[in-house]
CSV table of C-alpha atoms in Angstrom, one decimal:
chain,number,residue,atom,x,y,z
A,12,MET,CA,62.3,-34.2,0.7
A,13,GLY,CA,61.9,-33.7,4.4
A,14,ARG,CA,59.5,-33.5,7.3
A,15,GLY,CA,58.3,-30.8,9.5
A,16,PRO,CA,59.0,-31.2,13.1
A,17,GLY,CA,55.4,-31.4,14.2
A,18,ILE,CA,53.2,-28.5,13.6
A,19,ARG,CA,50.2,-29.2,15.8
A,20,LEU,CA,48.2,-26.1,16.8
A,21,ARG,CA,46.7,-25.9,20.2
A,22,LEU,CA,44.6,-23.4,22.0
A,23,GLY,CA,46.6,-20.9,23.9
A,24,VAL,CA,49.9,-22.7,23.7
A,25,THR,CA,53.0,-21.2,22.2
A,26,GLY,CA,56.4,-22.8,21.9
A,27,SER,CA,59.0,-24.0,19.4
A,28,GLY,CA,58.5,-20.7,17.7
A,29,LEU,CA,55.3,-21.8,15.9
A,30,ARG,CA,52.2,-19.7,16.0
A,31,ARG,CA,49.5,-21.9,17.6
A,32,THR,CA,45.9,-21.1,16.8
A,33,ASN,CA,43.9,-24.3,17.1
A,34,ARG,CA,40.9,-24.5,19.4
A,35,THR,CA,41.2,-28.2,20.1
A,36,GLY,CA,43.6,-30.9,21.3
A,37,ALA,CA,43.8,-34.4,22.7
A,38,ALA,CA,42.3,-33.2,26.0
A,39,SER,CA,39.4,-31.3,24.2
A,40,VAL,CA,40.4,-27.8,25.2
A,41,VAL,CA,37.5,-25.4,25.8
A,42,LEU,CA,37.0,-22.0,24.2
A,43,VAL,CA,34.4,-19.5,25.5
A,44,VAL,CA,32.5,-17.0,23.2
A,45,SER,CA,29.5,-14.8,23.5
A,46,VAL,CA,26.3,-15.7,22.1
A,47,LEU,CA,24.8,-13.0,20.0
A,48,ALA,CA,21.3,-14.0,20.8
A,49,ALA,CA,21.7,-13.7,24.6
A,50,GLY,CA,18.5,-12.4,26.1
A,51,CYS,CA,19.1,-9.0,27.8
A,52,GLY,CA,17.2,-8.5,31.0
A,53,SER,CA,15.7,-12.0,30.9
A,54,ASP,CA,15.8,-14.4,34.0
A,55,GLY,CA,17.7,-17.6,33.7
A,56,ALA,CA,19.8,-18.9,30.8
A,57,PRO,CA,19.4,-17.3,27.4
A,58,ASP,CA,17.7,-19.1,24.7
A,59,PHE,CA,19.6,-21.6,22.6
A,60,ASP,CA,19.6,-20.0,19.2
A,61,LEU,CA,20.9,-22.9,17.0
A,62,GLU,CA,21.4,-20.8,13.9
A,63,ALA,CA,23.4,-18.2,15.6
A,64,ILE,CA,25.5,-20.8,17.4
A,65,GLU,CA,26.1,-22.9,14.2
A,66,ALA,CA,27.2,-19.6,12.4
A,67,MET,CA,29.7,-19.0,15.3
A,68,VAL,CA,31.4,-22.4,15.3
A,69,PRO,CA,33.8,-21.7,12.3
A,70,ALA,CA,35.3,-18.7,14.1
A,71,VAL,CA,35.8,-20.7,17.3
A,72,LEU,CA,37.4,-23.7,15.6
A,73,VAL,CA,39.7,-21.8,13.3
A,74,PRO,CA,39.7,-18.1,14.4
A,75,GLY,CA,42.2,-17.0,11.8
A,76,HIS,CA,40.5,-18.7,8.9
A,77,PRO,CA,36.9,-19.5,9.6
A,78,GLU,CA,36.3,-19.7,5.8
A,79,VAL,CA,37.9,-23.3,5.8
A,80,VAL,CA,34.9,-24.6,7.8
A,81,GLU,CA,32.5,-25.4,5.0
A,82,GLY,CA,29.5,-26.1,7.2
A,83,VAL,CA,28.3,-26.8,10.7
A,84,ASP,CA,25.3,-29.1,11.4
A,85,CYS,CA,23.9,-29.5,15.0
A,86,GLY,CA,20.9,-31.4,13.8
A,87,ASP,CA,17.6,-30.6,15.5
A,88,PRO,CA,18.2,-30.7,19.3
A,89,ASP,CA,15.4,-30.4,21.8
A,90,PRO,CA,15.4,-26.7,22.9
A,91,ASP,CA,14.3,-27.6,26.4
A,92,ARG,CA,17.0,-30.3,27.0
A,93,LEU,CA,20.0,-29.3,29.2
A,94,GLY,CA,23.5,-30.3,28.3
A,95,PRO,CA,25.7,-30.0,25.3
A,96,VAL,CA,24.7,-30.6,21.7
A,97,ALA,CA,26.7,-32.9,19.4
A,98,CYS,CA,27.5,-31.2,16.1
A,99,THR,CA,29.4,-32.0,13.0
A,100,ALA,CA,31.6,-29.4,11.2
A,101,ILE,CA,33.3,-29.8,7.8
A,102,LEU,CA,36.9,-28.5,7.9
A,103,SER,CA,38.7,-28.4,4.5
A,104,GLY,CA,36.6,-31.4,3.3
A,105,VAL,CA,36.9,-33.5,6.6
A,106,GLU,CA,34.0,-34.1,8.9
A,107,ILE,CA,34.9,-33.4,12.5
A,108,PRO,CA,32.9,-33.7,15.8
A,109,VAL,CA,32.1,-30.6,17.8
A,110,LEU,CA,30.4,-30.4,21.1
A,111,VAL,CA,28.6,-27.1,21.8
A,112,HIS,CA,27.5,-26.4,25.4
A,113,ARG,CA,24.3,-24.5,25.9
A,114,PRO,CA,24.6,-20.8,26.9
A,115,ALA,CA,25.2,-20.0,30.5
A,116,ILE,CA,23.2,-17.3,32.3
A,117,ASP,CA,25.7,-14.7,30.9
A,118,GLY,CA,25.1,-16.0,27.3
A,119,ARG,CA,28.4,-17.6,26.8
A,120,ILE,CA,28.9,-21.0,25.4
A,121,ARG,CA,31.7,-23.6,25.3
A,122,VAL,CA,32.8,-25.4,22.2
A,123,GLU,CA,34.9,-28.5,22.3
A,124,SER,CA,36.4,-30.8,19.6
A,125,PRO,CA,39.1,-33.4,19.8
A,126,VAL,CA,40.7,-32.6,16.5
A,127,GLU,CA,43.9,-30.6,15.9
A,128,VAL,CA,44.3,-28.2,13.0
A,129,VAL,CA,47.5,-27.5,11.0
A,130,ASP,CA,47.9,-23.9,9.9
A,131,ALA,CA,49.3,-23.4,6.3
A,132,VAL,CA,51.4,-20.4,7.5
A,133,ASP,CA,53.3,-22.8,9.8
A,134,VAL,CA,53.7,-25.4,7.1
A,135,ALA,CA,55.1,-22.8,4.7
A,136,ALA,CA,57.6,-21.5,7.4
A,137,GLU,CA,58.8,-25.1,8.1
A,138,ALA,CA,59.0,-25.9,4.3
A,139,ALA,CA,61.0,-22.7,3.7
A,140,ALA,CA,63.4,-23.6,6.5
A,141,ARG,CA,63.8,-27.2,5.3
A,142,LEU,CA,64.5,-26.1,1.7
A,143,GLU,CA,67.1,-23.6,3.0
A,144,SER,CA,68.7,-26.3,5.1
A,145,ASP,CA,68.7,-28.9,2.4
A,146,LEU,CA,69.5,-26.7,-0.7
A,147,GLY,CA,71.2,-23.8,0.9
A,148,VAL,CA,68.8,-21.4,-1.0
A,149,VAL,CA,66.4,-19.1,0.7
A,150,ASN,CA,62.8,-19.7,-0.8
A,151,VAL,CA,59.6,-17.8,0.0
A,152,VAL,CA,56.9,-20.4,0.5
A,153,ALA,CA,53.1,-20.0,0.5
A,154,CYS,CA,50.7,-23.0,1.0
A,155,THR,CA,47.0,-23.4,0.6
A,156,PRO,CA,44.3,-24.1,2.0
A,157,ALA,CA,44.7,-21.9,5.2
A,158,ALA,CA,44.2,-24.9,7.4
A,159,ARG,CA,43.8,-28.6,7.4
A,160,VAL,CA,42.7,-31.3,10.0
A,161,ALA,CA,45.8,-33.0,11.4
A,162,ARG,CA,45.3,-36.3,9.7
A,163,GLU,CA,47.6,-38.5,7.7
A,164,GLY,CA,47.2,-37.9,3.9
A,165,GLN,CA,45.9,-34.3,4.2
A,166,ALA,CA,47.8,-32.1,1.8
A,167,PHE,CA,48.7,-28.5,1.3
A,168,ALA,CA,49.5,-27.1,-2.2
A,169,CYS,CA,52.6,-25.0,-1.8
A,170,THR,CA,54.6,-22.7,-4.1
A,171,ALA,CA,58.3,-22.0,-3.4
A,172,THR,CA,59.7,-18.9,-5.0
A,173,ASP,CA,63.5,-18.9,-5.3
A,174,PRO,CA,65.7,-15.9,-5.3
A,175,ARG,CA,65.6,-15.7,-9.0
A,176,GLY,CA,61.8,-15.4,-8.9
A,177,ARG,CA,61.2,-18.9,-10.3
A,178,ASP,CA,58.2,-20.7,-8.8
A,179,HIS,CA,58.4,-24.4,-7.7
A,180,VAL,CA,55.2,-26.3,-7.0
A,181,LEU,CA,55.4,-28.5,-4.0
A,182,VAL,CA,53.0,-30.7,-2.0
A,183,ALA,CA,53.2,-30.9,1.8
A,184,THR,CA,51.5,-34.1,2.8
A,185,LEU,CA,50.8,-34.7,6.5
A,186,VAL,CA,52.2,-38.0,7.6
A,187,GLY,CA,50.6,-38.3,11.0
A,188,ARG,CA,48.3,-36.5,13.5
A,189,ASP,CA,51.2,-34.6,15.0
A,190,GLY,CA,51.4,-32.2,12.1
A,191,SER,CA,54.5,-33.6,10.6
A,192,PHE,CA,54.8,-33.6,6.8
A,193,ARG,CA,56.5,-34.9,3.7
A,194,LEU,CA,57.5,-32.2,1.2
A,195,ASP,CA,57.5,-33.4,-2.5
A,196,LEU,CA,57.8,-31.7,-5.8
A,197,ASP,CA,54.5,-31.5,-7.7
A,198,LEU,CA,55.5,-32.9,-11.0
A,199,PRO,CA,53.0,-32.5,-13.9
């Protein structure tokens, strides 16, 4: 039925009228957050509190919807080793690599991931625009889950409500890593 124009989400980038909220990109954009376990008054770098850091990763990867991150596992890193820790996060059913840099003296960490995330709000807005363009009818569209990894085959379940209040079930299936999607009726 149509394709979105590419709804990739990137850190701190706005443009094309789309709300950008992703914390990653092809160049592995960096985000800095405070570590709750930073040692106040201690000398040197704060301790690497693995549990606290694993708990913070969802909010860093998808700040508007950390609930779509189903888990984070950083293994059992050597607490005395310097350098980043390779972790794995599960975002909407897809395992993604995450690199967590150890806390600096001020207790802040950096988190990197090469993946891009597509936000359901943006898919819904693009689907509504496409339906209006193709059908000449304004629909209100809502899609779930809140975010998906930008990979071919990932899908959003969408509901388009027409002006008469009738709901139409649609599926927005990503067709590439750029966030473009195919919109189809979900027929029973």
